[in-house]
PDB file of C-alpha atoms in Angstrom:
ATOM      1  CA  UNK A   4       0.000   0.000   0.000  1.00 36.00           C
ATOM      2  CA  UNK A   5       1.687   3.716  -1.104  1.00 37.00           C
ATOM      3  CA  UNK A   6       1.923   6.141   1.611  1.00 40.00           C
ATOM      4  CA  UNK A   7      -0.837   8.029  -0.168  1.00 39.00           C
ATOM      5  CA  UNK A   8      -3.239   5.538  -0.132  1.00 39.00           C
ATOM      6  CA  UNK A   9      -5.994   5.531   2.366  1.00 51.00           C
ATOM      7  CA  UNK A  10      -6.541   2.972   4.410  1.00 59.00           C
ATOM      8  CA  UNK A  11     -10.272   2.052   4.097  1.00 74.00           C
ATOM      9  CA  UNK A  12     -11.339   0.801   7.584  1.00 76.00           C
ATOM     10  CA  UNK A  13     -14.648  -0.928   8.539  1.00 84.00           C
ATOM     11  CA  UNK A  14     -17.439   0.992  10.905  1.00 81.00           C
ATOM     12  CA  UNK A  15     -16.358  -1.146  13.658  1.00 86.00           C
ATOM     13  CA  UNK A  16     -13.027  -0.235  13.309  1.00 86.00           C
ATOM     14  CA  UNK A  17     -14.351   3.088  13.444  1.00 81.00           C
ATOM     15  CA  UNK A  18     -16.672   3.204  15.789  1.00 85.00           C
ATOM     16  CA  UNK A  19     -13.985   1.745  18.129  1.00 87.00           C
ATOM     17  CA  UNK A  20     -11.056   4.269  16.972  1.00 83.00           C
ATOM     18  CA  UNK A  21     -13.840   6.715  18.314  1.00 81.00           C
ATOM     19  CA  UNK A  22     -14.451   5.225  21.754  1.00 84.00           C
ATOM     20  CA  UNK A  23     -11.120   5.109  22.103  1.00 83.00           C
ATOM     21  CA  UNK A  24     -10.516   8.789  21.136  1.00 77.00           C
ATOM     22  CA  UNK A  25     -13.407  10.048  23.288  1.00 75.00           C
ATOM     23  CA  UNK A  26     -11.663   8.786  26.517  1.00 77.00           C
ATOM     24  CA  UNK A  27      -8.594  10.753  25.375  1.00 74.00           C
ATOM     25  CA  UNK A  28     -11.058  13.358  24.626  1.00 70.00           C
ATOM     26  CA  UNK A  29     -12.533  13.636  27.826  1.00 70.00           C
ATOM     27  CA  UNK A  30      -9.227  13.455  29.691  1.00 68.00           C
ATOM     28  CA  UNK A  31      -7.578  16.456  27.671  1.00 71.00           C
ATOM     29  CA  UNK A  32      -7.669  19.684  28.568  1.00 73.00           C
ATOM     30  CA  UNK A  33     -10.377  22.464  27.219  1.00 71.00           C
ATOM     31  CA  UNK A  34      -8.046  23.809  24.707  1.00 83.00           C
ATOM     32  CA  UNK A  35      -7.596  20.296  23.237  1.00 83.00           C
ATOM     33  CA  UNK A  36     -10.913  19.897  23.330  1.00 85.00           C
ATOM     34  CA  UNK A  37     -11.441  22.919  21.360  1.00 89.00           C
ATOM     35  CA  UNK A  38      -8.827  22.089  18.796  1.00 90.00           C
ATOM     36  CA  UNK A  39      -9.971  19.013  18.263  1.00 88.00           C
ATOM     37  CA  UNK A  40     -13.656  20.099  17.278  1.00 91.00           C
ATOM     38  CA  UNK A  41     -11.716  22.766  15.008  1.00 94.00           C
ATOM     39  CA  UNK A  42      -9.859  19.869  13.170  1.00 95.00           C
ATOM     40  CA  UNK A  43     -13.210  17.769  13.025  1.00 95.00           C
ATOM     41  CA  UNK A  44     -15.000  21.141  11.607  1.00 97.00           C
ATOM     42  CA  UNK A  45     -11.878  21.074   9.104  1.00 97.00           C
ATOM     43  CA  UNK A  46     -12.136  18.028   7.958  1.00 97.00           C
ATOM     44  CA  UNK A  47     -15.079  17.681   7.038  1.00 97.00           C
ATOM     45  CA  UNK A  48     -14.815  20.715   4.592  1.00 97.00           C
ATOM     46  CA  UNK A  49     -11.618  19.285   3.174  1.00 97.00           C
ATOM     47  CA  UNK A  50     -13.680  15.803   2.594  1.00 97.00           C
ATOM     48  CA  UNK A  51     -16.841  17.929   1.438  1.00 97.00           C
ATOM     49  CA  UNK A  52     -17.404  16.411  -1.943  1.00 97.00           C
ATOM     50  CA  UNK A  53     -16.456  12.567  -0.757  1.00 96.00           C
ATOM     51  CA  UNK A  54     -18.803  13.039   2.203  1.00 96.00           C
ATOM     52  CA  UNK A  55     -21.558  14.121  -0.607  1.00 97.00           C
ATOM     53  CA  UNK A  56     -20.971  11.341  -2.978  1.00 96.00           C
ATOM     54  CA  UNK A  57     -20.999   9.211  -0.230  1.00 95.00           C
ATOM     55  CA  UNK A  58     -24.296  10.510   0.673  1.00 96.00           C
ATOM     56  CA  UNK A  59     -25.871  10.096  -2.687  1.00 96.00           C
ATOM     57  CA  UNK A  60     -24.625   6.396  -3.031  1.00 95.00           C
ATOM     58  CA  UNK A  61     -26.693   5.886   0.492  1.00 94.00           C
ATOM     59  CA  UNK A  62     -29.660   8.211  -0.991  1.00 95.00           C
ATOM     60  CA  UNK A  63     -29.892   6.194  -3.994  1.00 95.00           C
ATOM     61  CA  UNK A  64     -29.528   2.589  -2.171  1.00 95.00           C
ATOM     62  CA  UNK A  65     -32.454   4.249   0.300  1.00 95.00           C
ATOM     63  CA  UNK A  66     -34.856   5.226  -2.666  1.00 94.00           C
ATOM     64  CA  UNK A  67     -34.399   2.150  -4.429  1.00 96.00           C
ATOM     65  CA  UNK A  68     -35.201  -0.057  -0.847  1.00 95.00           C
ATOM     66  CA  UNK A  69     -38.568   1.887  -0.764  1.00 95.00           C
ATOM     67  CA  UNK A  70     -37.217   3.975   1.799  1.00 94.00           C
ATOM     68  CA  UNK A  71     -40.035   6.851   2.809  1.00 95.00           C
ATOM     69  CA  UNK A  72     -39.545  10.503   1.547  1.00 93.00           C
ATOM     70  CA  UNK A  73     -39.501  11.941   4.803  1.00 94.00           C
ATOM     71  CA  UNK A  74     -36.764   9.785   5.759  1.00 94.00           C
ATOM     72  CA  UNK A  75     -35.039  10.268   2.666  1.00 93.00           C
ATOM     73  CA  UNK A  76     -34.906  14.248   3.426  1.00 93.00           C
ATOM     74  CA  UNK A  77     -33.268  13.796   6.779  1.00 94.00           C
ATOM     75  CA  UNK A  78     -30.681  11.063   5.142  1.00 94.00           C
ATOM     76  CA  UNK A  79     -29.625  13.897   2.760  1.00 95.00           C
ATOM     77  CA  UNK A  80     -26.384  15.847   3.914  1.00 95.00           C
ATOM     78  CA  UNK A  81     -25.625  18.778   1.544  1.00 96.00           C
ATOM     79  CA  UNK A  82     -24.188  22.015   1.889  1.00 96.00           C
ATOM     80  CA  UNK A  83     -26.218  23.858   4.147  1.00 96.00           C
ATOM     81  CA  UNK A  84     -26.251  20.746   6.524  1.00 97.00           C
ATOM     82  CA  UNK A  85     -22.570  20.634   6.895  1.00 97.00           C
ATOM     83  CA  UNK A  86     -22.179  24.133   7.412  1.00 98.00           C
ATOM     84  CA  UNK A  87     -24.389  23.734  10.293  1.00 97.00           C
ATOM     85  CA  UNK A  88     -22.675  21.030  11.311  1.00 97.00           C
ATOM     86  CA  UNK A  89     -19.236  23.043  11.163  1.00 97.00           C
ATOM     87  CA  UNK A  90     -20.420  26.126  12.602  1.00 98.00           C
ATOM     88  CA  UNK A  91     -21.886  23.978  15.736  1.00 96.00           C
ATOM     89  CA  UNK A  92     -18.358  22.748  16.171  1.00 95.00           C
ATOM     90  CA  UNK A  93     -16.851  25.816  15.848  1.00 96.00           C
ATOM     91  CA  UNK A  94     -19.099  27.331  18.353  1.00 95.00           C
ATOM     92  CA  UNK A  95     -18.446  24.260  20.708  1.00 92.00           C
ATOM     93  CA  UNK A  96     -15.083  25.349  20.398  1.00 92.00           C
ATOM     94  CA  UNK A  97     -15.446  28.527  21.729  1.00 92.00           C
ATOM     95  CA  UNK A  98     -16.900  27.363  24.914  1.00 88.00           C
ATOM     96  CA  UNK A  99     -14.704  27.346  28.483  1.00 82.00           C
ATOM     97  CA  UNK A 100     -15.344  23.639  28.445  1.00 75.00           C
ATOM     98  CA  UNK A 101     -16.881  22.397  25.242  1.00 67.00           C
ATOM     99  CA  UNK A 102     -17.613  19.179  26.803  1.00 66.00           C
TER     100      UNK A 102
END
């Protein structure tokens, strides 16, 4: 595997790299806290267009298992959802203790 390559890693090795994390998380001090919510916010701007066709592969798998439309609309994650998302991070961040 190049250096450049991504590693693509499974939801449970996910979800258990973030259980792991938040324990680190919650140990750390407030300005780590705060950093780290500014890197997530970050992120997820740098990864905007791979979170969105990720999306629509899910939206499309949805519509075509008969999923409901009002489901559907809260599955959808475009722009103005992940600016929402980043400025909620961003204003966790600026909390004393954004935990």
């Amino acid at each position: 595997m190049s250096e450049t390559h991504e590693k693509s890693l499974t939801t449970l090795e996910i979800a258990s790299g973030a259980k792991e994390a938040s324990f680190a998380l919650a140990a750390s001090a407030g300005e780590a806290r705060s950093a780290a919510l500014l890197a997530v916010a970050d992120a997820l701007e740098a990864k905007r267009e791979a979170i969105f066709a990720a999306n629509a592969e899910d939206l499309a798998c949805a519509k075509r298992d008969g999923i409901a439309a009002p489901v559907l609309k809260r599955l959808k994650f475009d722009e103005s959802k992940l600016a929402d998302v980043c400025d909620g991070l961003r204003a966790l961040a600026k909390m004393d203790d954004p935990i």
